[in-house]
Short mmCIF file of C-alpha atoms in Angstrom, two decimals:
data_model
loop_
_atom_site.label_atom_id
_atom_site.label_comp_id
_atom_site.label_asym_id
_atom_site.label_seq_id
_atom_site.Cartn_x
_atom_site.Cartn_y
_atom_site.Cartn_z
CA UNK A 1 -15.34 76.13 -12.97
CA UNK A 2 -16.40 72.35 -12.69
CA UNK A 3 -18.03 73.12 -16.19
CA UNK A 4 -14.81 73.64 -17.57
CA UNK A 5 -12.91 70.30 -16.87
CA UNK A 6 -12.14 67.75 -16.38
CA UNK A 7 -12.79 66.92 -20.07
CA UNK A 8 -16.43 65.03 -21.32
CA UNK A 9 -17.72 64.01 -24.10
CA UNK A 10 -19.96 66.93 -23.38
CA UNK A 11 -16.90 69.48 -24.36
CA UNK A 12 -16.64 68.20 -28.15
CA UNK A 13 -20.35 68.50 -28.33
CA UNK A 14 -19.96 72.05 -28.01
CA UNK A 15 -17.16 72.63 -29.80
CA UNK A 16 -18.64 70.79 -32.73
CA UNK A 17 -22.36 73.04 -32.18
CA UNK A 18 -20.26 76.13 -31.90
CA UNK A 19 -18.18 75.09 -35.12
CA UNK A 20 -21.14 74.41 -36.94
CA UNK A 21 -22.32 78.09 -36.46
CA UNK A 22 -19.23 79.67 -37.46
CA UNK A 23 -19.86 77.19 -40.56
CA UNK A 24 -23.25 78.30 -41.22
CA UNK A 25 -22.41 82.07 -40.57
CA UNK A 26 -19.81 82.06 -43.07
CA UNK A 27 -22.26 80.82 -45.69
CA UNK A 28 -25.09 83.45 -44.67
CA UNK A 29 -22.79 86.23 -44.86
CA UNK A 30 -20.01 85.99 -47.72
CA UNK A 31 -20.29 86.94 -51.28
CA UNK A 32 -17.13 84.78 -52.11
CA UNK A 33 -18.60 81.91 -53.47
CA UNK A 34 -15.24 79.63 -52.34
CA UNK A 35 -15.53 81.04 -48.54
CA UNK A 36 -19.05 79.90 -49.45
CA UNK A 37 -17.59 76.67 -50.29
CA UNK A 38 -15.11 76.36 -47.80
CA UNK A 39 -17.52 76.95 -44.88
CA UNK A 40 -19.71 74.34 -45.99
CA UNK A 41 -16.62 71.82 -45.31
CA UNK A 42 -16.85 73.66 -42.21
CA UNK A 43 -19.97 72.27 -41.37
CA UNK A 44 -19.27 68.71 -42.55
CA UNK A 45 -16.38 68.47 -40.49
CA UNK A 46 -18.55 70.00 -37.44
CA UNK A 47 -20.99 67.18 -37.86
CA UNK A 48 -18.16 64.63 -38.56
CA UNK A 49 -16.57 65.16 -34.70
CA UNK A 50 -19.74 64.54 -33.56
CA UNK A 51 -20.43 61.68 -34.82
CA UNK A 52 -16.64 60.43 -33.49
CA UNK A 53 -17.60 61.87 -30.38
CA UNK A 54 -21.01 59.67 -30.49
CA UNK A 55 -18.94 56.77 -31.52
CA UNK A 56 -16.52 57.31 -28.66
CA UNK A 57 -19.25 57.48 -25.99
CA UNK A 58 -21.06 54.53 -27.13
CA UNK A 59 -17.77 52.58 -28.25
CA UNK A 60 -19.20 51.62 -31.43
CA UNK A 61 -17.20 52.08 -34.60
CA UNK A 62 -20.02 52.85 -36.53
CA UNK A 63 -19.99 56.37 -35.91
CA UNK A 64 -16.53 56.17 -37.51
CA UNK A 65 -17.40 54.59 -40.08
CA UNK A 66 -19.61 57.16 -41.50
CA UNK A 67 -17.69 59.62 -41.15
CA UNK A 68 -15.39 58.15 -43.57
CA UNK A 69 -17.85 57.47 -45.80
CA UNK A 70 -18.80 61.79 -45.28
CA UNK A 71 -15.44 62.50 -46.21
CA UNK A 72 -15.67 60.36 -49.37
CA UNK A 73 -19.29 62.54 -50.19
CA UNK A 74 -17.36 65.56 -49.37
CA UNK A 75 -14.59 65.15 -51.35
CA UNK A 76 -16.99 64.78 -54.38
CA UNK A 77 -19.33 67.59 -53.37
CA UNK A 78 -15.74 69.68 -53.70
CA UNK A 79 -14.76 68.46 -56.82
CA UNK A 80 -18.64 69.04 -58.67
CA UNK A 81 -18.62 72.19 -56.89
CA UNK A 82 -15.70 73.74 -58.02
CA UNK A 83 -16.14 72.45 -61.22
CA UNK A 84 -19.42 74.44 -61.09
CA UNK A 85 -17.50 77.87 -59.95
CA UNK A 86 -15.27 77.21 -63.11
CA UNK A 87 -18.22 76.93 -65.56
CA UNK A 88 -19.80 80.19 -64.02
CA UNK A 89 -16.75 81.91 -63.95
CA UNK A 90 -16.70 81.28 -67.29
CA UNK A 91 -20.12 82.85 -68.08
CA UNK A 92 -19.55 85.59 -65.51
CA UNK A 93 -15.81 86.37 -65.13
CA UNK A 94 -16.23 86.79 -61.28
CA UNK A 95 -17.32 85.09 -58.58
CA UNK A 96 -19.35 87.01 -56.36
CA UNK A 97 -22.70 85.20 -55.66
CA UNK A 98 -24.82 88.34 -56.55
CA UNK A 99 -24.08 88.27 -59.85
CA UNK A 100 -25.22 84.59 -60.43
CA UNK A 101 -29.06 85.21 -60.46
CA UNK A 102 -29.76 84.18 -64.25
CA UNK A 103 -33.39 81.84 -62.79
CA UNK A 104 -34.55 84.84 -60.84
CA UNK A 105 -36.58 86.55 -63.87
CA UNK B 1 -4.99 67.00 -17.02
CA UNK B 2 -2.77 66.71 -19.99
CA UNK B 3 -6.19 66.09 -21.98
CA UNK B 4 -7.80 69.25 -20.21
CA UNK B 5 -4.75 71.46 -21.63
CA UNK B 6 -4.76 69.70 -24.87
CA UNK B 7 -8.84 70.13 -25.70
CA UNK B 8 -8.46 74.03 -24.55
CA UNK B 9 -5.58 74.62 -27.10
CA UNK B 10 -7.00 72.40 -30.14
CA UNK B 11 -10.39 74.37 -29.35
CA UNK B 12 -9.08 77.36 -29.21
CA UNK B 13 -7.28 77.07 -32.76
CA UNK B 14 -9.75 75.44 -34.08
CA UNK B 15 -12.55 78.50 -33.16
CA UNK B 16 -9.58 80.88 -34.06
CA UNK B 17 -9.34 79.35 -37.82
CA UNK B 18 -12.11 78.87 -38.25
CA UNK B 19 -13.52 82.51 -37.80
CA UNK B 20 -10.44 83.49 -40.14
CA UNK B 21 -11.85 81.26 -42.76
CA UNK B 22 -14.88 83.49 -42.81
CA UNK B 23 -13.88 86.93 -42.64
CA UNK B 24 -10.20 86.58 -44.53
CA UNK B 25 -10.61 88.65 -47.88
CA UNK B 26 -7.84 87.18 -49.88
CA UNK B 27 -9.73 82.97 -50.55
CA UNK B 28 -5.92 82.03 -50.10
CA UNK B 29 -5.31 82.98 -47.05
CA UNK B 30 -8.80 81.53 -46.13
CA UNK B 31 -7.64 78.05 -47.55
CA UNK B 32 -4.39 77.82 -45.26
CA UNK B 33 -6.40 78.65 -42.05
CA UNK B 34 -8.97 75.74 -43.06
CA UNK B 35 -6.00 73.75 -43.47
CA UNK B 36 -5.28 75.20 -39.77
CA UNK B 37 -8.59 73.99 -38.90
CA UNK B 38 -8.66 70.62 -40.23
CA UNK B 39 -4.91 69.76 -38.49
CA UNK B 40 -6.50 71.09 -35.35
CA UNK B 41 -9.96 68.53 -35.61
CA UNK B 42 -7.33 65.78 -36.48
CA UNK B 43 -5.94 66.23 -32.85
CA UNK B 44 -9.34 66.26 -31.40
CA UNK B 45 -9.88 62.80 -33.87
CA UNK B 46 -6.79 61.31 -32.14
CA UNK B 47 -7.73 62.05 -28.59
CA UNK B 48 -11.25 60.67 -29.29
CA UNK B 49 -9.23 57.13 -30.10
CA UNK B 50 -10.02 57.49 -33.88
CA UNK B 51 -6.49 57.21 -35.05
CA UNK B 52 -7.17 56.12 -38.32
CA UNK B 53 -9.93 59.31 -38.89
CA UNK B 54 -7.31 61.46 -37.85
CA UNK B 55 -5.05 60.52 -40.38
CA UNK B 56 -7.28 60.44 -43.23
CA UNK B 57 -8.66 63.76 -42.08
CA UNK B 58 -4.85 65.30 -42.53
CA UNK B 59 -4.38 62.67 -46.33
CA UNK B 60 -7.91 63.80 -47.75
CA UNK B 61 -8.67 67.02 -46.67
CA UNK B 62 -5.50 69.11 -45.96
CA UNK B 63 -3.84 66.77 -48.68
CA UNK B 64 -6.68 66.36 -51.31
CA UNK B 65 -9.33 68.58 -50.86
CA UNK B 66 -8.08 72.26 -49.90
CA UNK B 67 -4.95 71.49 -52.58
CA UNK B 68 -7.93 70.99 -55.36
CA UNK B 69 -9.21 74.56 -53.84
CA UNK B 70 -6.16 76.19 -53.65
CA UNK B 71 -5.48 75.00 -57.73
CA UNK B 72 -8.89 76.09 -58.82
CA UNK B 73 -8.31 79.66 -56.68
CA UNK B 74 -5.12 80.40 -58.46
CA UNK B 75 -6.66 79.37 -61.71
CA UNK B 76 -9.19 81.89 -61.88
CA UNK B 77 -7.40 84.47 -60.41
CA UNK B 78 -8.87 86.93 -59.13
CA UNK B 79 -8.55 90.93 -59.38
CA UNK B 80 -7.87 92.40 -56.28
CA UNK B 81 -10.82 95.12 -56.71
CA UNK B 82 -13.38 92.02 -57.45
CA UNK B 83 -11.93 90.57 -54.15
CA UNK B 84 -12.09 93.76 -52.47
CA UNK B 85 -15.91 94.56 -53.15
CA UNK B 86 -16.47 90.86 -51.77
CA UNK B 87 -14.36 91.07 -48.38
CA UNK B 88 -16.22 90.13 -45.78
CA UNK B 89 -18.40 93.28 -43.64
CA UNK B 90 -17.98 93.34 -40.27
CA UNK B 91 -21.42 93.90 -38.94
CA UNK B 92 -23.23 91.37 -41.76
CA UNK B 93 -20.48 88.39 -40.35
CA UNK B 94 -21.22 89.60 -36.56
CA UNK B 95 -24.79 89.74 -37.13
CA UNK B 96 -24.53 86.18 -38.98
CA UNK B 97 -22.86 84.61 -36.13
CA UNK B 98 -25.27 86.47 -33.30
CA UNK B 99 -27.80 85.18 -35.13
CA UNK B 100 -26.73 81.83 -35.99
CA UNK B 101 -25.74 81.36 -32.45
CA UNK B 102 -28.94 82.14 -31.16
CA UNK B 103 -30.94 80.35 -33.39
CA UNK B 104 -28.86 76.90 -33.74
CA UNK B 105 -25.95 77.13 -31.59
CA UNK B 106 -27.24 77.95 -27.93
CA UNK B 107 -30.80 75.39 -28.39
CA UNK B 108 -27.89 72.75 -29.13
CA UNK B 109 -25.74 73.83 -26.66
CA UNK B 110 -28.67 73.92 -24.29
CA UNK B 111 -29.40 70.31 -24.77
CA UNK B 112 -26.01 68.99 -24.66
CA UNK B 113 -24.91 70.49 -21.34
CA UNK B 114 -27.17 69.18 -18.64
CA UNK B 115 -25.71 66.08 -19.67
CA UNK B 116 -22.20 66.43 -18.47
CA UNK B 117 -22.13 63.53 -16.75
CA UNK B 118 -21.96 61.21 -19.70
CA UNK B 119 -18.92 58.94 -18.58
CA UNK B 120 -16.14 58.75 -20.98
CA UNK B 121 -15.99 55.01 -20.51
CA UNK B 122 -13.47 52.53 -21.42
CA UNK B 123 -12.37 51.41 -25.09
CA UNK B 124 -9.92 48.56 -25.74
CA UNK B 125 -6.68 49.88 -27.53
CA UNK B 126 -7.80 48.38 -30.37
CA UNK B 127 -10.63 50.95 -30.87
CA UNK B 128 -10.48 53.14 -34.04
CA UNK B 129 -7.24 51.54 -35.06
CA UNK B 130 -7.20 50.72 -39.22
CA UNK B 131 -8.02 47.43 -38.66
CA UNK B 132 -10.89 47.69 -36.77
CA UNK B 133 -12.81 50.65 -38.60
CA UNK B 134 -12.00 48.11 -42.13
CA UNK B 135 -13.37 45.07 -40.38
CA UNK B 136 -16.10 47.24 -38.86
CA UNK B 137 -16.93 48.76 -42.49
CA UNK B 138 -16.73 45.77 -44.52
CA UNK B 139 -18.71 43.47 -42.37
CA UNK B 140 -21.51 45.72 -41.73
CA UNK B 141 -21.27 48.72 -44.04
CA UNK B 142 -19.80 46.58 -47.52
CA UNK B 143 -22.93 47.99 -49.70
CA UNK B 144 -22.79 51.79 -49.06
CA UNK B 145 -19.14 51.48 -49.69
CA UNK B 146 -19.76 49.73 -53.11
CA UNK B 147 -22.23 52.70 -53.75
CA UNK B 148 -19.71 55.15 -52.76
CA UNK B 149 -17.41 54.03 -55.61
CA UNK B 150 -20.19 54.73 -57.95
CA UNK B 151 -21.13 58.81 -56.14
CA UNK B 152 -17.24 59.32 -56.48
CA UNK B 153 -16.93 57.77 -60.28
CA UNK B 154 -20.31 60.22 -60.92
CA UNK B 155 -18.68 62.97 -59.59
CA UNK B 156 -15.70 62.62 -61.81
CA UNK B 157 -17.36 62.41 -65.17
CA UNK B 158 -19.94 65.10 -63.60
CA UNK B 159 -17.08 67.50 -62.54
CA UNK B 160 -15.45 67.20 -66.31
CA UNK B 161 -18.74 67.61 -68.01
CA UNK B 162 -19.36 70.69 -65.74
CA UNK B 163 -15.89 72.12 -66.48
CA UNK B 164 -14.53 71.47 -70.64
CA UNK B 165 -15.40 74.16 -72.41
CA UNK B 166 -16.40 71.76 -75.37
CA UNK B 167 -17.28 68.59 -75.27
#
């Protein structure tokens, strides 16, 4: 039971770990390319408490810092990679991941 | 005690959404539970004394991000037989996450728990506040930001190139 509170730095450690599985699950296993997508902001956001839980610890801001400077990153990773979807939805009229294998042969 | 309760319930919606973003069929209903997700890590933001990240994390990402996902979603429009033959199979997602969990998740976890002990410490108020992270990040941090400017104005003219039909 003592592992369970009181509350540490420890705890959001985990959390972000476990979050960063379901993340990197969801990419393994869906065809959808936006769950793809969406699970990948997952992860960033799994890595991002982290690093606020490093910067907490420590109480140095820089930790916070780059995490703003992720979300920046990740809001242009979204935008290039839905712009991507759109141009192979074009080609494709779907979205499922298998059929987007035009360098294998 | 009020922080114990608090973590549990943010941790436990958080988990909860998130394992709805990944096995959801409809990519809708998978955007509102990351939406779920990313309110929930803003309350963990706030009790970790980043006020400011929290914030943002609601503006940018619940505001910005998923809305841009949500547009493009509705745009293409899928059929619901294409979405159907992509819905997510149960063993294939449990047999990601055993194996995710056992190859990434439990070495982490692993190495973070002996260390419980790590003290919370003390912060003054003014810790995470706006003003702090903006003196913080333009007194130490001013050239990645200016180079930031440039990734975001690349992504832009990237994103249209990517997307017109004709140029």
């Amino acid at each position: 039971m003592d592992i369970l509170f009181p509350i540490t730095p420890t705890h959001y450690l985990a959390l972000s770990a476990i979050l960063f599985g379901i993340g990197t699950a969801g990419v393994l296993s869906r065809k959808n390319i936006f769950v793809s997508l969406m699970s990948l902001e997952l992860m960033l956001n799994a890595v991002n408490l982290s690093f606020i839980t490093f910067a907490r610890i420590h109480g140095d801001l820089t930790g916070q810092v780059i995490v703003l400077f992720v979300v920046a990153v990740a809001a242009a990773e979204a935008c290039v990679g839905l712009a991507i979807v759109i141009a192979l939805f074009r080609l494709k009229e779907n979205v499922n991941v298998d059929l987007f294998n035009e360098l294998k042969d | 005690m009020i922080e114990t309760v608090l973590f549990y319930i943010l941790a436990a919606a958080l988990i909860g959404f998130g394992l709805m973003v990944i096995t959801r069929t409809n990519p809708i209903a998978s955007a509102m539970a990351m939406v779920g997700a990313f309110a929930g890590l803003a309350g963990l933001y706030a009790m970790l004394n980043a006020r400011f990240l929290s914030i943002i994390q609601i503006l940018v990402y619940a505001g910005g991000i998923m809305v841009l996902v949500i547009f493009v979603i509705m745009l293409l429009n899928l059929e619901p037989e294409d979405l159907q033959r992509m819905r997510a199979k149960g063993f294939v997602v449990l047999l990601a996450l055993i194996g995710v969990g056992a190859a990434i998740v439990s070495p982490m976890l692993f190495c973070v728990i002996p260390n419980k002990d790590w003290a919370n410490g003390s912060v003054s108020p003014e810790f995470g506040s706006m003003a702090s992270v903006g003196a913080k990040m333009f007194a130490d941090h001013l050239f990645p930001f200016e180079i930031l400017s440039l990734v975001l104005l690349t992504a832009v003219v990237g994103a249209l190139v990517l997307a017109k039909r004709k140029l």
